[in-house]
């Protein structure tokens, strides 16, 4: 399954590079320091250009962005209006509130996206690369968080698209999507 309707909106899964998919808001998997890095964060800053980091340098909270938090900036030369930089948890075995922190990262990102008036939002698979969160577990948390938000208070958001880089991650999200109640 690659698509469902929830709360009058749509959740869709695609395999690919998130920097190539036009949306209103692209969510980035950032770190607390908001200083850029590898993975999807590196790809977003490369494709968006230096403008995004210059803006982060202006708005960066003194002690960084906490795990489960997010900040919003412009999107530079990306095919989007804004980028939300979300901080997912580092996987430490599952007993350190990782699921709650991951859920919070998705919720905060959607609040910021809805606050910007976005109709379309894209997410990568937050925390499942360098941060080591097992993809199958992360997929369940991510999809439940997004579906819950769309059912309760989706606001302007009409579509959330997960852009999954590799086939294994895509398959994990496909499986997890079949467990989400449409409606
Ligand atoms: N489009 C979509 N997904 C991508 C792309 C892309 N262009 N490139 C990689 N991915 P990661 P994390 C996938 O490591 O685990 C960074 O250095 C990737 O295959 O990017 O949250 C940050 O600065 C994986 O499925 O993010 C942080 O320090 C997913 O994106 C740290 O890594 C997430 O992998 C964050 O780690």
PDB file of C-alpha atoms and ligand atoms in Angstrom:
ATOM      1  CA  UNK A   1       0.000   0.000   0.000  1.00  0.00           C
ATOM      2  CA  UNK A   2       1.481   3.395  -0.938  1.00  0.00           C
ATOM      3  CA  UNK A   3      -1.374   5.795  -0.235  1.00  0.00           C
ATOM      4  CA  UNK A   4      -4.267   6.326   2.225  1.00  0.00           C
ATOM      5  CA  UNK A   5      -6.815   9.047   3.023  1.00  0.00           C
ATOM      6  CA  UNK A   6      -6.982  10.362   6.584  1.00  0.00           C
ATOM      7  CA  UNK A   7      -8.864  13.327   7.974  1.00  0.00           C
ATOM      8  CA  UNK A   8      -9.647  14.644   4.485  1.00  0.00           C
ATOM      9  CA  UNK A   9      -5.952  14.568   3.566  1.00  0.00           C
ATOM     10  CA  UNK A  10      -3.674  12.025   1.934  1.00  0.00           C
ATOM     11  CA  UNK A  11      -0.555  10.191   3.108  1.00  0.00           C
ATOM     12  CA  UNK A  12       1.579   8.987   0.203  1.00  0.00           C
ATOM     13  CA  UNK A  13       4.841   7.032  -0.006  1.00  0.00           C
ATOM     14  CA  UNK A  14       7.394   7.433  -2.771  1.00  0.00           C
ATOM     15  CA  UNK A  15      10.954   6.216  -3.182  1.00  0.00           C
ATOM     16  CA  UNK A  16      13.449   8.905  -4.152  1.00  0.00           C
ATOM     17  CA  UNK A  17      15.413  12.038  -3.286  1.00  0.00           C
ATOM     18  CA  UNK A  18      13.445  14.492  -1.145  1.00  0.00           C
ATOM     19  CA  UNK A  19      15.259  17.484  -2.702  1.00  0.00           C
ATOM     20  CA  UNK A  20      13.631  16.673  -6.074  1.00  0.00           C
ATOM     21  CA  UNK A  21       9.985  16.513  -4.983  1.00  0.00           C
ATOM     22  CA  UNK A  22       8.116  19.868  -5.146  1.00  0.00           C
ATOM     23  CA  UNK A  23       6.029  20.596  -2.018  1.00  0.00           C
ATOM     24  CA  UNK A  24       5.264  23.604   0.192  1.00  0.00           C
ATOM     25  CA  UNK A  25       7.339  22.366   3.140  1.00  0.00           C
ATOM     26  CA  UNK A  26      10.245  19.901   3.138  1.00  0.00           C
ATOM     27  CA  UNK A  27      11.112  18.400   6.532  1.00  0.00           C
ATOM     28  CA  UNK A  28      14.813  17.793   7.197  1.00  0.00           C
ATOM     29  CA  UNK A  29      16.322  15.249   9.619  1.00  0.00           C
ATOM     30  CA  UNK A  30      18.677  17.635  11.425  1.00  0.00           C
ATOM     31  CA  UNK A  31      20.799  17.529  14.597  1.00  0.00           C
ATOM     32  CA  UNK A  32      20.322  19.566  17.797  1.00  0.00           C
ATOM     33  CA  UNK A  33      23.113  21.947  16.839  1.00  0.00           C
ATOM     34  CA  UNK A  34      21.413  22.699  13.499  1.00  0.00           C
ATOM     35  CA  UNK A  35      24.854  22.816  11.879  1.00  0.00           C
ATOM     36  CA  UNK A  36      24.173  20.524   8.932  1.00  0.00           C
ATOM     37  CA  UNK A  37      25.671  17.078   8.444  1.00  0.00           C
ATOM     38  CA  UNK A  38      25.494  14.062   6.168  1.00  0.00           C
ATOM     39  CA  UNK A  39      22.525  12.066   4.899  1.00  0.00           C
ATOM     40  CA  UNK A  40      19.377  13.950   4.026  1.00  0.00           C
ATOM     41  CA  UNK A  41      20.578  17.035   5.957  1.00  0.00           C
ATOM     42  CA  UNK A  42      23.653  17.285   3.709  1.00  0.00           C
ATOM     43  CA  UNK A  43      21.539  16.785   0.583  1.00  0.00           C
ATOM     44  CA  UNK A  44      19.066  19.507   1.636  1.00  0.00           C
ATOM     45  CA  UNK A  45      21.776  22.085   2.368  1.00  0.00           C
ATOM     46  CA  UNK A  46      23.628  21.256  -0.871  1.00  0.00           C
ATOM     47  CA  UNK A  47      20.509  21.555  -3.004  1.00  0.00           C
ATOM     48  CA  UNK A  48      19.085  24.561  -1.118  1.00  0.00           C
ATOM     49  CA  UNK A  49      22.301  26.591  -1.076  1.00  0.00           C
ATOM     50  CA  UNK A  50      24.002  28.625   1.694  1.00  0.00           C
ATOM     51  CA  UNK A  51      20.936  30.770   2.415  1.00  0.00           C
ATOM     52  CA  UNK A  52      19.418  28.099   4.643  1.00  0.00           C
ATOM     53  CA  UNK A  53      22.451  27.876   6.938  1.00  0.00           C
ATOM     54  CA  UNK A  54      22.709  31.668   7.094  1.00  0.00           C
ATOM     55  CA  UNK A  55      19.118  31.783   8.332  1.00  0.00           C
ATOM     56  CA  UNK A  56      19.760  28.959  10.838  1.00  0.00           C
ATOM     57  CA  UNK A  57      22.735  30.947  12.144  1.00  0.00           C
ATOM     58  CA  UNK A  58      20.381  33.854  12.833  1.00  0.00           C
ATOM     59  CA  UNK A  59      17.595  31.887  14.528  1.00  0.00           C
ATOM     60  CA  UNK A  60      19.505  29.026  16.232  1.00  0.00           C
ATOM     61  CA  UNK A  61      18.399  28.746  19.872  1.00  0.00           C
ATOM     62  CA  UNK A  62      21.285  29.313  22.339  1.00  0.00           C
ATOM     63  CA  UNK A  63      21.336  25.707  23.543  1.00  0.00           C
ATOM     64  CA  UNK A  64      20.360  24.240  20.176  1.00  0.00           C
ATOM     65  CA  UNK A  65      17.089  22.610  19.234  1.00  0.00           C
ATOM     66  CA  UNK A  66      16.049  19.837  21.660  1.00  0.00           C
ATOM     67  CA  UNK A  67      15.411  16.285  20.512  1.00  0.00           C
ATOM     68  CA  UNK A  68      11.789  16.098  19.364  1.00  0.00           C
ATOM     69  CA  UNK A  69      11.827  19.793  18.436  1.00  0.00           C
ATOM     70  CA  UNK A  70      11.986  21.621  15.103  1.00  0.00           C
ATOM     71  CA  UNK A  71      12.555  25.055  13.573  1.00  0.00           C
ATOM     72  CA  UNK A  72      11.434  26.505  10.225  1.00  0.00           C
ATOM     73  CA  UNK A  73      13.463  28.438   7.635  1.00  0.00           C
ATOM     74  CA  UNK A  74      13.150  29.443   4.006  1.00  0.00           C
ATOM     75  CA  UNK A  75      13.997  26.831   1.395  1.00  0.00           C
ATOM     76  CA  UNK A  76      16.697  28.604  -0.668  1.00  0.00           C
ATOM     77  CA  UNK A  77      16.778  27.071  -4.129  1.00  0.00           C
ATOM     78  CA  UNK A  78      14.839  23.911  -3.185  1.00  0.00           C
ATOM     79  CA  UNK A  79      11.463  23.311  -4.886  1.00  0.00           C
ATOM     80  CA  UNK A  80       9.598  24.369  -1.705  1.00  0.00           C
ATOM     81  CA  UNK A  81       8.622  27.487   0.279  1.00  0.00           C
ATOM     82  CA  UNK A  82      10.012  26.389   3.643  1.00  0.00           C
ATOM     83  CA  UNK A  83      12.231  23.780   5.275  1.00  0.00           C
ATOM     84  CA  UNK A  84      11.407  22.451   8.733  1.00  0.00           C
ATOM     85  CA  UNK A  85      14.540  21.199  10.505  1.00  0.00           C
ATOM     86  CA  UNK A  86      13.404  18.463  12.884  1.00  0.00           C
ATOM     87  CA  UNK A  87      15.586  16.720  15.449  1.00  0.00           C
ATOM     88  CA  UNK A  88      14.842  13.033  15.839  1.00  0.00           C
ATOM     89  CA  UNK A  89      16.214  10.845  18.629  1.00  0.00           C
ATOM     90  CA  UNK A  90      19.397   8.779  18.487  1.00  0.00           C
ATOM     91  CA  UNK A  91      18.384   5.111  18.883  1.00  0.00           C
ATOM     92  CA  UNK A  92      19.708   3.762  22.200  1.00  0.00           C
ATOM     93  CA  UNK A  93      17.894   0.422  22.290  1.00  0.00           C
ATOM     94  CA  UNK A  94      14.324   1.632  22.744  1.00  0.00           C
ATOM     95  CA  UNK A  95      14.233   2.267  26.490  1.00  0.00           C
ATOM     96  CA  UNK A  96      15.102   5.963  26.366  1.00  0.00           C
ATOM     97  CA  UNK A  97      11.873   7.573  25.173  1.00  0.00           C
ATOM     98  CA  UNK A  98      12.936   7.280  21.569  1.00  0.00           C
ATOM     99  CA  UNK A  99       9.397   6.603  20.283  1.00  0.00           C
ATOM    100  CA  UNK A 100       7.973   9.585  22.176  1.00  0.00           C
ATOM    101  CA  UNK A 101      10.757  11.838  20.913  1.00  0.00           C
ATOM    102  CA  UNK A 102      10.289  10.643  17.327  1.00  0.00           C
ATOM    103  CA  UNK A 103       6.525  11.221  17.556  1.00  0.00           C
ATOM    104  CA  UNK A 104       7.173  14.709  18.949  1.00  0.00           C
ATOM    105  CA  UNK A 105       9.515  15.526  16.038  1.00  0.00           C
ATOM    106  CA  UNK A 106       6.759  14.668  13.526  1.00  0.00           C
ATOM    107  CA  UNK A 107       4.101  16.562  15.501  1.00  0.00           C
ATOM    108  CA  UNK A 108       6.196  19.696  15.887  1.00  0.00           C
ATOM    109  CA  UNK A 109       7.103  19.604  12.185  1.00  0.00           C
ATOM    110  CA  UNK A 110       3.444  19.369  11.174  1.00  0.00           C
ATOM    111  CA  UNK A 111       2.501  22.221  13.544  1.00  0.00           C
ATOM    112  CA  UNK A 112       5.146  24.450  11.949  1.00  0.00           C
ATOM    113  CA  UNK A 113       4.091  23.380   8.433  1.00  0.00           C
ATOM    114  CA  UNK A 114       0.400  24.005   9.154  1.00  0.00           C
ATOM    115  CA  UNK A 115       1.359  27.350  10.729  1.00  0.00           C
ATOM    116  CA  UNK A 116       3.004  28.338   7.442  1.00  0.00           C
ATOM    117  CA  UNK A 117      -0.233  27.578   5.575  1.00  0.00           C
ATOM    118  CA  UNK A 118       1.262  24.580   3.751  1.00  0.00           C
ATOM    119  CA  UNK A 119      -0.960  22.282   1.696  1.00  0.00           C
ATOM    120  CA  UNK A 120       1.780  19.752   0.909  1.00  0.00           C
ATOM    121  CA  UNK A 121       4.553  18.515   3.207  1.00  0.00           C
ATOM    122  CA  UNK A 122       7.340  15.984   2.608  1.00  0.00           C
ATOM    123  CA  UNK A 123       9.215  13.926   5.218  1.00  0.00           C
ATOM    124  CA  UNK A 124      12.287  11.714   5.034  1.00  0.00           C
ATOM    125  CA  UNK A 125      12.519   8.743   7.404  1.00  0.00           C
ATOM    126  CA  UNK A 126      13.738  10.734  10.424  1.00  0.00           C
ATOM    127  CA  UNK A 127      16.323   8.994  12.679  1.00  0.00           C
ATOM    128  CA  UNK A 128      16.724   5.797  10.639  1.00  0.00           C
ATOM    129  CA  UNK A 129      20.086   6.670   9.052  1.00  0.00           C
ATOM    130  CA  UNK A 130      22.977   7.974  11.159  1.00  0.00           C
ATOM    131  CA  UNK A 131      20.774   7.920  14.276  1.00  0.00           C
ATOM    132  CA  UNK A 132      20.209   4.147  13.955  1.00  0.00           C
ATOM    133  CA  UNK A 133      16.466   3.894  14.669  1.00  0.00           C
ATOM    134  CA  UNK A 134      15.225   0.571  13.213  1.00  0.00           C
ATOM    135  CA  UNK A 135      13.218   1.435  10.081  1.00  0.00           C
ATOM    136  CA  UNK A 136      10.246  -0.866  10.780  1.00  0.00           C
ATOM    137  CA  UNK A 137       9.703   0.638  14.224  1.00  0.00           C
ATOM    138  CA  UNK A 138      10.286   4.203  13.047  1.00  0.00           C
ATOM    139  CA  UNK A 139       7.805   3.709  10.197  1.00  0.00           C
ATOM    140  CA  UNK A 140       5.046   2.734  12.637  1.00  0.00           C
ATOM    141  CA  UNK A 141       5.712   5.736  14.860  1.00  0.00           C
ATOM    142  CA  UNK A 142       6.022   8.166  11.938  1.00  0.00           C
ATOM    143  CA  UNK A 143       2.845   7.090  10.163  1.00  0.00           C
ATOM    144  CA  UNK A 144       0.775   6.953  13.369  1.00  0.00           C
ATOM    145  CA  UNK A 145       1.978  10.452  14.319  1.00  0.00           C
ATOM    146  CA  UNK A 146       1.122  11.903  10.905  1.00  0.00           C
ATOM    147  CA  UNK A 147      -2.256  10.123  10.698  1.00  0.00           C
ATOM    148  CA  UNK A 148      -3.123  11.258  14.237  1.00  0.00           C
ATOM    149  CA  UNK A 149      -2.278  14.853  13.405  1.00  0.00           C
ATOM    150  CA  UNK A 150      -4.280  14.832  10.151  1.00  0.00           C
ATOM    151  CA  UNK A 151      -7.326  13.314  11.866  1.00  0.00           C
ATOM    152  CA  UNK A 152      -7.245  15.735  14.804  1.00  0.00           C
ATOM    153  CA  UNK A 153      -6.121  19.056  13.343  1.00  0.00           C
ATOM    154  CA  UNK A 154      -4.672  18.877   9.857  1.00  0.00           C
ATOM    155  CA  UNK A 155      -5.426  22.563   9.199  1.00  0.00           C
ATOM    156  CA  UNK A 156      -4.341  23.559   5.716  1.00  0.00           C
ATOM    157  CA  UNK A 157      -2.425  20.318   5.073  1.00  0.00           C
ATOM    158  CA  UNK A 158      -3.888  18.249   2.203  1.00  0.00           C
ATOM    159  CA  UNK A 159      -1.020  15.869   1.526  1.00  0.00           C
ATOM    160  CA  UNK A 160       1.934  14.426   3.411  1.00  0.00           C
ATOM    161  CA  UNK A 161       4.422  12.566   1.250  1.00  0.00           C
ATOM    162  CA  UNK A 162       7.167  10.380   2.709  1.00  0.00           C
ATOM    163  CA  UNK A 163      10.138  10.409   0.337  1.00  0.00           C
ATOM    164  CA  UNK A 164      12.111   7.281   1.187  1.00  0.00           C
ATOM    165  CA  UNK A 165      15.608   7.000  -0.170  1.00  0.00           C
ATOM    166  CA  UNK A 166      16.229   3.263  -0.292  1.00  0.00           C
ATOM    167  CA  UNK A 167      14.066   0.285  -1.104  1.00  0.00           C
ATOM    168  CA  UNK A 168      14.328  -1.323   2.345  1.00  0.00           C
ATOM    169  CA  UNK A 169      13.035   1.824   4.036  1.00  0.00           C
ATOM    170  CA  UNK A 170      10.310   2.217   1.417  1.00  0.00           C
ATOM    171  CA  UNK A 171       9.158  -1.380   2.047  1.00  0.00           C
ATOM    172  CA  UNK A 172       9.135  -0.844   5.825  1.00  0.00           C
ATOM    173  CA  UNK A 173       6.848   2.187   5.403  1.00  0.00           C
ATOM    174  CA  UNK A 174       4.636   0.299   2.940  1.00  0.00           C
ATOM    175  CA  UNK A 175       4.109  -2.416   5.530  1.00  0.00           C
ATOM    176  CA  UNK A 176       3.474   0.056   8.348  1.00  0.00           C
ATOM    177  CA  UNK A 177       0.992   2.030   6.234  1.00  0.00           C
ATOM    178  CA  UNK A 178      -1.254  -1.033   5.930  1.00  0.00           C
ATOM    179  CA  UNK A 179      -1.689  -0.943   9.737  1.00  0.00           C
ATOM    180  CA  UNK A 180      -3.016   2.658   9.715  1.00  0.00           C
ATOM    181  CA  UNK A 181      -6.801   3.098   9.863  1.00  0.00           C
ATOM    182  CA  UNK A 182      -8.038   5.288   7.011  1.00  0.00           C
ATOM    183  CA  UNK A 183     -10.843   7.719   7.787  1.00  0.00           C
TER     184      UNK A 183
HETATM  185  N1  LIG B   1      16.169  12.126   0.266  1.00  0.00           N
HETATM  186  C1  LIG B   1      15.430  11.374   1.101  1.00  0.00           C
HETATM  187  N2  LIG B   1      15.964  10.605   2.081  1.00  0.00           N
HETATM  188  C2  LIG B   1      17.302  10.618   2.210  1.00  0.00           C
HETATM  189  C3  LIG B   1      18.159  11.385   1.387  1.00  0.00           C
HETATM  190  C4  LIG B   1      17.542  12.176   0.374  1.00  0.00           C
HETATM  191  N3  LIG B   1      18.246  12.941  -0.450  1.00  0.00           N
HETATM  192  N4  LIG B   1      19.445  11.166   1.774  1.00  0.00           N
HETATM  193  C5  LIG B   1      19.419  10.275   2.787  1.00  0.00           C
HETATM  194  N5  LIG B   1      18.126   9.943   3.051  1.00  0.00           N
HETATM  195  P1  LIG B   1      19.900  10.501   8.019  1.00  0.00           P
HETATM  196  P2  LIG B   1      19.055  10.677  10.861  1.00  0.00           P
HETATM  197  C6  LIG B   1      17.587   8.992   4.053  1.00  0.00           C
HETATM  198  O1  LIG B   1      21.191   9.870   8.414  1.00  0.00           O
HETATM  199  O2  LIG B   1      19.155   9.200  11.019  1.00  0.00           O
HETATM  200  C7  LIG B   1      22.812  13.941   9.668  1.00  0.00           C
HETATM  201  O3  LIG B   1      24.202  14.019   9.596  1.00  0.00           O
HETATM  202  C8  LIG B   1      18.503   7.981   4.661  1.00  0.00           C
HETATM  203  O4  LIG B   1      18.766   6.922   3.741  1.00  0.00           O
HETATM  204  O5  LIG B   1      19.928  11.553   6.979  1.00  0.00           O
HETATM  205  O6  LIG B   1      17.852  11.381  11.409  1.00  0.00           O
HETATM  206  C9  LIG B   1      22.207  15.057  10.509  1.00  0.00           C
HETATM  207  O7  LIG B   1      22.962  16.238  10.452  1.00  0.00           O
HETATM  208  C10 LIG B   1      17.676   7.519   5.852  1.00  0.00           C
HETATM  209  O8  LIG B   1      16.681   6.583   5.423  1.00  0.00           O
HETATM  210  O9  LIG B   1      19.149  11.168   9.319  1.00  0.00           O
HETATM  211  C11 LIG B   1      22.206  14.472  11.882  1.00  0.00           C
HETATM  212  O10 LIG B   1      23.443  14.654  12.544  1.00  0.00           O
HETATM  213  C12 LIG B   1      16.960   8.813   6.272  1.00  0.00           C
HETATM  214  O11 LIG B   1      17.107   9.713   5.172  1.00  0.00           O
HETATM  215  C13 LIG B   1      21.972  13.013  11.650  1.00  0.00           C
HETATM  216  O12 LIG B   1      22.477  12.729  10.348  1.00  0.00           O
HETATM  217  C14 LIG B   1      17.511   9.458   7.528  1.00  0.00           C
HETATM  218  O13 LIG B   1      18.919   9.318   7.573  1.00  0.00           O
HETATM  219  C15 LIG B   1      20.505  12.665  11.662  1.00  0.00           C
HETATM  220  O14 LIG B   1      20.353  11.276  11.520  1.00  0.00           O
END
